[in-house]
PDB file of C-alpha atoms in Angstrom:
ATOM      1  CA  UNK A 119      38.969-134.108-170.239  1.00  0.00           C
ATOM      2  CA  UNK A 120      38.927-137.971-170.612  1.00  0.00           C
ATOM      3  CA  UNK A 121      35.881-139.658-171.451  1.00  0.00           C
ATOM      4  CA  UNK A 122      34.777-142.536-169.122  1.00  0.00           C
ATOM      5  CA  UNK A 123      32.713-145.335-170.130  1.00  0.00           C
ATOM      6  CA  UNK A 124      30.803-146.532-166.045  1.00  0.00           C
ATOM      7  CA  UNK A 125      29.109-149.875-165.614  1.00  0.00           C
ATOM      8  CA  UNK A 126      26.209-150.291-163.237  1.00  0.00           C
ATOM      9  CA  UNK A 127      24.029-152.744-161.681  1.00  0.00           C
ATOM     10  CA  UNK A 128      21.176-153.098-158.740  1.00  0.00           C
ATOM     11  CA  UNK A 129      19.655-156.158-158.132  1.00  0.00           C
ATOM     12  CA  UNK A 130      18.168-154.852-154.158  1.00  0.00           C
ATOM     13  CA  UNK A 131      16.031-152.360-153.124  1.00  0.00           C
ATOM     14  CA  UNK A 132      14.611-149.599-155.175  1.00  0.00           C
ATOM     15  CA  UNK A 133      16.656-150.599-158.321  1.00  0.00           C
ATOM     16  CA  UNK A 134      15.789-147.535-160.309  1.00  0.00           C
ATOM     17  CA  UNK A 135      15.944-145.134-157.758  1.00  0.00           C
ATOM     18  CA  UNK A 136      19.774-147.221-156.980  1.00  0.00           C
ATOM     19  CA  UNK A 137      20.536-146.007-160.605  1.00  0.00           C
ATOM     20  CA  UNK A 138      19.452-142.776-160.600  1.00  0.00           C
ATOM     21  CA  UNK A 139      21.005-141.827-157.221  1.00  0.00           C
ATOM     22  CA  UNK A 140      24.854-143.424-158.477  1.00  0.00           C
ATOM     23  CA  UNK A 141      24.473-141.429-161.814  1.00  0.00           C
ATOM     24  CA  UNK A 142      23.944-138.068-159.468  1.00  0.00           C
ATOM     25  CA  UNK A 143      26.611-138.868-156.722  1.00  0.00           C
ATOM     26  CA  UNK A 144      29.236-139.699-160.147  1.00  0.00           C
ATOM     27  CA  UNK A 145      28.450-135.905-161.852  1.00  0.00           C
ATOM     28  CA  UNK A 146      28.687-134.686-158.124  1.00  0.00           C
ATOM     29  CA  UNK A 147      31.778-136.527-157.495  1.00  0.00           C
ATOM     30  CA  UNK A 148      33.453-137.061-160.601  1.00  0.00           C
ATOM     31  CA  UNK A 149      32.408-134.904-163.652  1.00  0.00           C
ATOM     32  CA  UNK A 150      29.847-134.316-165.853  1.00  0.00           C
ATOM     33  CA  UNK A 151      27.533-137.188-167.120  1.00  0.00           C
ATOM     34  CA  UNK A 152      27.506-136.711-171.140  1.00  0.00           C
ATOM     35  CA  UNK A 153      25.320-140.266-171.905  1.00  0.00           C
ATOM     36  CA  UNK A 154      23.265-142.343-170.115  1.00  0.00           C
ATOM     37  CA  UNK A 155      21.719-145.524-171.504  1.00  0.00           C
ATOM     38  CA  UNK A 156      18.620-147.265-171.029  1.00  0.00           C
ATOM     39  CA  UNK A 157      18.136-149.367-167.999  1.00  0.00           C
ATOM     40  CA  UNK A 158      17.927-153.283-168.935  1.00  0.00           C
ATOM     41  CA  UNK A 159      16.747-155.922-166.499  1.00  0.00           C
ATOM     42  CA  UNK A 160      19.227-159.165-166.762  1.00  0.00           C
ATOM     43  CA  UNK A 161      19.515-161.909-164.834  1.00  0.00           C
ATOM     44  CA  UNK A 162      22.169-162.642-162.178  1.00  0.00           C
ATOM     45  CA  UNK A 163      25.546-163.189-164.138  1.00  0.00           C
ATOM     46  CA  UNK A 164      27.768-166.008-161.908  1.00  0.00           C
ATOM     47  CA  UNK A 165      25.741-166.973-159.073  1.00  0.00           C
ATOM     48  CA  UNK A 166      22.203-167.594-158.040  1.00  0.00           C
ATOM     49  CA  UNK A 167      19.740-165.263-156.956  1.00  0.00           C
ATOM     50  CA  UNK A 168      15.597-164.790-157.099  1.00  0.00           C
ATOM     51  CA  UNK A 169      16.590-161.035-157.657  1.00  0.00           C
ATOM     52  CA  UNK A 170      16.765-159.513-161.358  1.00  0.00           C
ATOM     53  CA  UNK A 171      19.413-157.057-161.980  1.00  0.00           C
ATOM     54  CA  UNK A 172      18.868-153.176-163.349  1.00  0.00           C
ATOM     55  CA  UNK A 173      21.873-152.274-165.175  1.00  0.00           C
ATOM     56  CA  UNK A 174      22.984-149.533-167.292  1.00  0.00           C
ATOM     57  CA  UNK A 175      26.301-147.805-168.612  1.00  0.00           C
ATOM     58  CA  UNK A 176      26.814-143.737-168.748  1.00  0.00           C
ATOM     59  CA  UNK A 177      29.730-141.318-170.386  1.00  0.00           C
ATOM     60  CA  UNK A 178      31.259-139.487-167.720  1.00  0.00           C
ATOM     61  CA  UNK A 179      33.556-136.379-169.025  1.00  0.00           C
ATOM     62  CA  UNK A 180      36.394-135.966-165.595  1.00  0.00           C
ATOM     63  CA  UNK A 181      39.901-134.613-165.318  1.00  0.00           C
ATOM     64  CA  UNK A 182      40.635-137.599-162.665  1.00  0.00           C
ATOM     65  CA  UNK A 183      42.870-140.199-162.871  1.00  0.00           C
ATOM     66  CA  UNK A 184      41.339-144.037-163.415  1.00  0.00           C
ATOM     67  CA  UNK A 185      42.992-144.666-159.834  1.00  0.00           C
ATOM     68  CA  UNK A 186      41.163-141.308-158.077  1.00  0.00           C
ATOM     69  CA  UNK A 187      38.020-142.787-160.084  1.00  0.00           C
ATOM     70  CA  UNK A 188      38.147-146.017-158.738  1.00  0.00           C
ATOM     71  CA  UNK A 189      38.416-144.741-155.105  1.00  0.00           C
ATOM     72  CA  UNK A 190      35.108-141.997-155.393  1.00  0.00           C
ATOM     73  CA  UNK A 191      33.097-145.290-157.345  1.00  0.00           C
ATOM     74  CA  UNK A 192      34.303-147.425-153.674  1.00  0.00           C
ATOM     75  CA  UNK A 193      33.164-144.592-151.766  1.00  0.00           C
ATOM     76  CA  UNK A 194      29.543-144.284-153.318  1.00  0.00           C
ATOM     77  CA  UNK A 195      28.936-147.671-153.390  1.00  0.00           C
ATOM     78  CA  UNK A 196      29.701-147.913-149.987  1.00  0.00           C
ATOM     79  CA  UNK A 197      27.632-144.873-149.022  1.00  0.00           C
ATOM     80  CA  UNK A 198      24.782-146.596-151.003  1.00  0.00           C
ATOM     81  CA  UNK A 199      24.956-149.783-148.671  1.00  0.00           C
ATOM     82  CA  UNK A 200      26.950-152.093-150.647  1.00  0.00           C
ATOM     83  CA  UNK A 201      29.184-154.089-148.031  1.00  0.00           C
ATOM     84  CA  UNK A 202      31.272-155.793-150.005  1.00  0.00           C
ATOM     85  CA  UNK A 203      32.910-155.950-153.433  1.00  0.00           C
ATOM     86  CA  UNK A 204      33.228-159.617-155.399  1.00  0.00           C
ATOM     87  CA  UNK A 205      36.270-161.481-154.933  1.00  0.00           C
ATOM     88  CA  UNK A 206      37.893-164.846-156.849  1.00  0.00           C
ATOM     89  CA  UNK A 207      34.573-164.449-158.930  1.00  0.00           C
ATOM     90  CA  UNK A 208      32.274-164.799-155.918  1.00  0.00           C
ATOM     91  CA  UNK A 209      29.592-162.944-156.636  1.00  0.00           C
ATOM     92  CA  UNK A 210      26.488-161.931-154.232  1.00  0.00           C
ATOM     93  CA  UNK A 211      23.329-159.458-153.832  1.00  0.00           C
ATOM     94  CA  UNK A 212      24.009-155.834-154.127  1.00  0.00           C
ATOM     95  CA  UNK A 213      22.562-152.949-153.935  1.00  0.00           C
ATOM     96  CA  UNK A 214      24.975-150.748-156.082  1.00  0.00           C
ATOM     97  CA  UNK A 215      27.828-152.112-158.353  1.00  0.00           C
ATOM     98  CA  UNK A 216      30.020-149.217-160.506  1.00  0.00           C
ATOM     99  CA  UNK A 217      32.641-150.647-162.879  1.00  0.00           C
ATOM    100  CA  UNK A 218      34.798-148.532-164.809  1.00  0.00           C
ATOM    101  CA  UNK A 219      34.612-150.183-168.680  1.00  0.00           C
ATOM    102  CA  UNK A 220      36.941-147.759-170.765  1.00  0.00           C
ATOM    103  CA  UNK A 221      38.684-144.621-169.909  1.00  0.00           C
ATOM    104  CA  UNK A 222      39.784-143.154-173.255  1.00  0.00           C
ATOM    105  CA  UNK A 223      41.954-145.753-175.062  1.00  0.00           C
ATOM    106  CA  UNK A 224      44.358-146.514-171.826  1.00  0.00           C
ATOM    107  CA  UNK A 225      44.900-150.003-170.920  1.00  0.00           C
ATOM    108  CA  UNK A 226      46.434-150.703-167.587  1.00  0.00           C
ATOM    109  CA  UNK A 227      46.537-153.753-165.312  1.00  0.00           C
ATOM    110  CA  UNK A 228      47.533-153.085-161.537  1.00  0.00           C
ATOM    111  CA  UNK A 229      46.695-155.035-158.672  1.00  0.00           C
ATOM    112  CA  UNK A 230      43.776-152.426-157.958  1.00  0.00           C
ATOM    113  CA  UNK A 231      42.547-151.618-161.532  1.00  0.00           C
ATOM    114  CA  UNK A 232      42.442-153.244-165.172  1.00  0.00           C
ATOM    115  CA  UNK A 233      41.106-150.939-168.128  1.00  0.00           C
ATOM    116  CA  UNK A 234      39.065-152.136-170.136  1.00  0.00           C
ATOM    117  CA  UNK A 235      37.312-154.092-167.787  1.00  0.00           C
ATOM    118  CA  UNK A 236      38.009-157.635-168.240  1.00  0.00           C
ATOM    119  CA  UNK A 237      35.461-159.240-168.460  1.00  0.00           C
ATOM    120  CA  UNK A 238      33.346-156.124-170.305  1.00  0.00           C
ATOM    121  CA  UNK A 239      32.601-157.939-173.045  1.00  0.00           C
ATOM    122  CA  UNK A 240      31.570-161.633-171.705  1.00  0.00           C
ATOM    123  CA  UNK A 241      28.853-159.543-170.529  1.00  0.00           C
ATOM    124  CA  UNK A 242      25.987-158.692-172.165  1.00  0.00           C
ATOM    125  CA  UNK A 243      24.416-156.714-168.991  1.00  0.00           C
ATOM    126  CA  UNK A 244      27.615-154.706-169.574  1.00  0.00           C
ATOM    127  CA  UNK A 245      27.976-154.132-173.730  1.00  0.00           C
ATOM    128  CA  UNK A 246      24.272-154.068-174.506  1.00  0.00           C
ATOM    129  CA  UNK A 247      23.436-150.607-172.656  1.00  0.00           C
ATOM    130  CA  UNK A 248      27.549-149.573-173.316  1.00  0.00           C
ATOM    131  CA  UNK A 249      26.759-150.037-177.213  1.00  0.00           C
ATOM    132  CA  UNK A 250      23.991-148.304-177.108  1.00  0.00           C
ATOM    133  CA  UNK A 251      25.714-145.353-176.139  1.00  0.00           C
ATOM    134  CA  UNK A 252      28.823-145.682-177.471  1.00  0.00           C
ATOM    135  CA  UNK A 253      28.921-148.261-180.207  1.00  0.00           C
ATOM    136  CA  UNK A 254      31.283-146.280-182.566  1.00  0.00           C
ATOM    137  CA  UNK A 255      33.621-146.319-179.149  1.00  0.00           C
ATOM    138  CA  UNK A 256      37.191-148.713-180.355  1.00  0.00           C
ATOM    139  CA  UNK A 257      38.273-150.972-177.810  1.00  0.00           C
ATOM    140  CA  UNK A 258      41.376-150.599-177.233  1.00  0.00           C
ATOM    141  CA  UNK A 259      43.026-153.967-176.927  1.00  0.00           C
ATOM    142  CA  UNK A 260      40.527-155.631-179.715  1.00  0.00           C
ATOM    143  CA  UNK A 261      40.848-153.081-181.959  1.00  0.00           C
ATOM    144  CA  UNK A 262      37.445-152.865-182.599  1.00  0.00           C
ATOM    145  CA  UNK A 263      34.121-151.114-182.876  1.00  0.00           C
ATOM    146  CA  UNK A 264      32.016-151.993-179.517  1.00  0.00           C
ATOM    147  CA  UNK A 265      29.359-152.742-181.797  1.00  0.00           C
ATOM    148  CA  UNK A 266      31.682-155.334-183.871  1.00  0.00           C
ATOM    149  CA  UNK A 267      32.764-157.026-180.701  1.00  0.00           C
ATOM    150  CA  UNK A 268      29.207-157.187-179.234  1.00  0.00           C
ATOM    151  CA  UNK A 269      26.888-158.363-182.656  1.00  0.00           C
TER     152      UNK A 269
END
């Protein structure tokens, strides 16, 4: 089973509730949830908005590929009203956003998908909860503890 380090954020609606229902559609959907951390409230990261942000980052344990991940994430976020995804770094309201951070220590870059994340660790919506779960976790293009890269 491959370990699967998930981004999320909610800045509309219900934003807890938005969390809570995308960890339960991903252990439906895609395998079971091992870690979930806290929920932060961040500002908007790249544009402007009068709406805070509720992210969070969970451990998901799956036997799918990063591609087959990707696809089921689309799917739920598009089942929980989210219209569109950012493009060319524009970036607008949403009320779901699921990023896949880390899966194991694979790096790829396709057109569709790059693991890690790029810009994982710009963000610190994205590493604060992901350290607090999985700190000891080695990125694998740094080299490096999460925790290093993040403090």
């Amino acid at each position: 089973m491959a370990k699967v380090f998930l981004g999320l954020g909610t800045n509309l609606g219900n934003k807890k509730n938005n969390l809570l229902t995308a960890v339960n559609k991903i252990e439906e959907k895609i395998g079971k949830v091992t870690s979930l951390s806290s929920f932060y409230e961040t500002e908007p990261w790249g544009f402007k908005s009068d709406n805070s942000f509720l992210n969070a980052a969970l451990c998901v344990e799956t036997s799918l590929s990063p591609l087959a991940i990707l696809h089921i994430l689309k799917e739920i976020e598009t089942d929980m009203g989210r219209t569109q995804k950012s493009v060319n770094k524009v970036y607008s309201d949403r009320p779901i956003d699921i990023d896949i951070l880390l899966y194991d220590d694979i790096v790829m870059m396709t057109d569709e998908l790059t693991i890690p994340h790029p810009l994982m660790t710009e963000r610190d919506f994205v590493m604060k909860p992901l350290v607090e779960i999985a700190g000891d976790t080695v990125h694998p293009v740094f080299g490096k503890r999460l925790e290093e890269i993040f403090h």
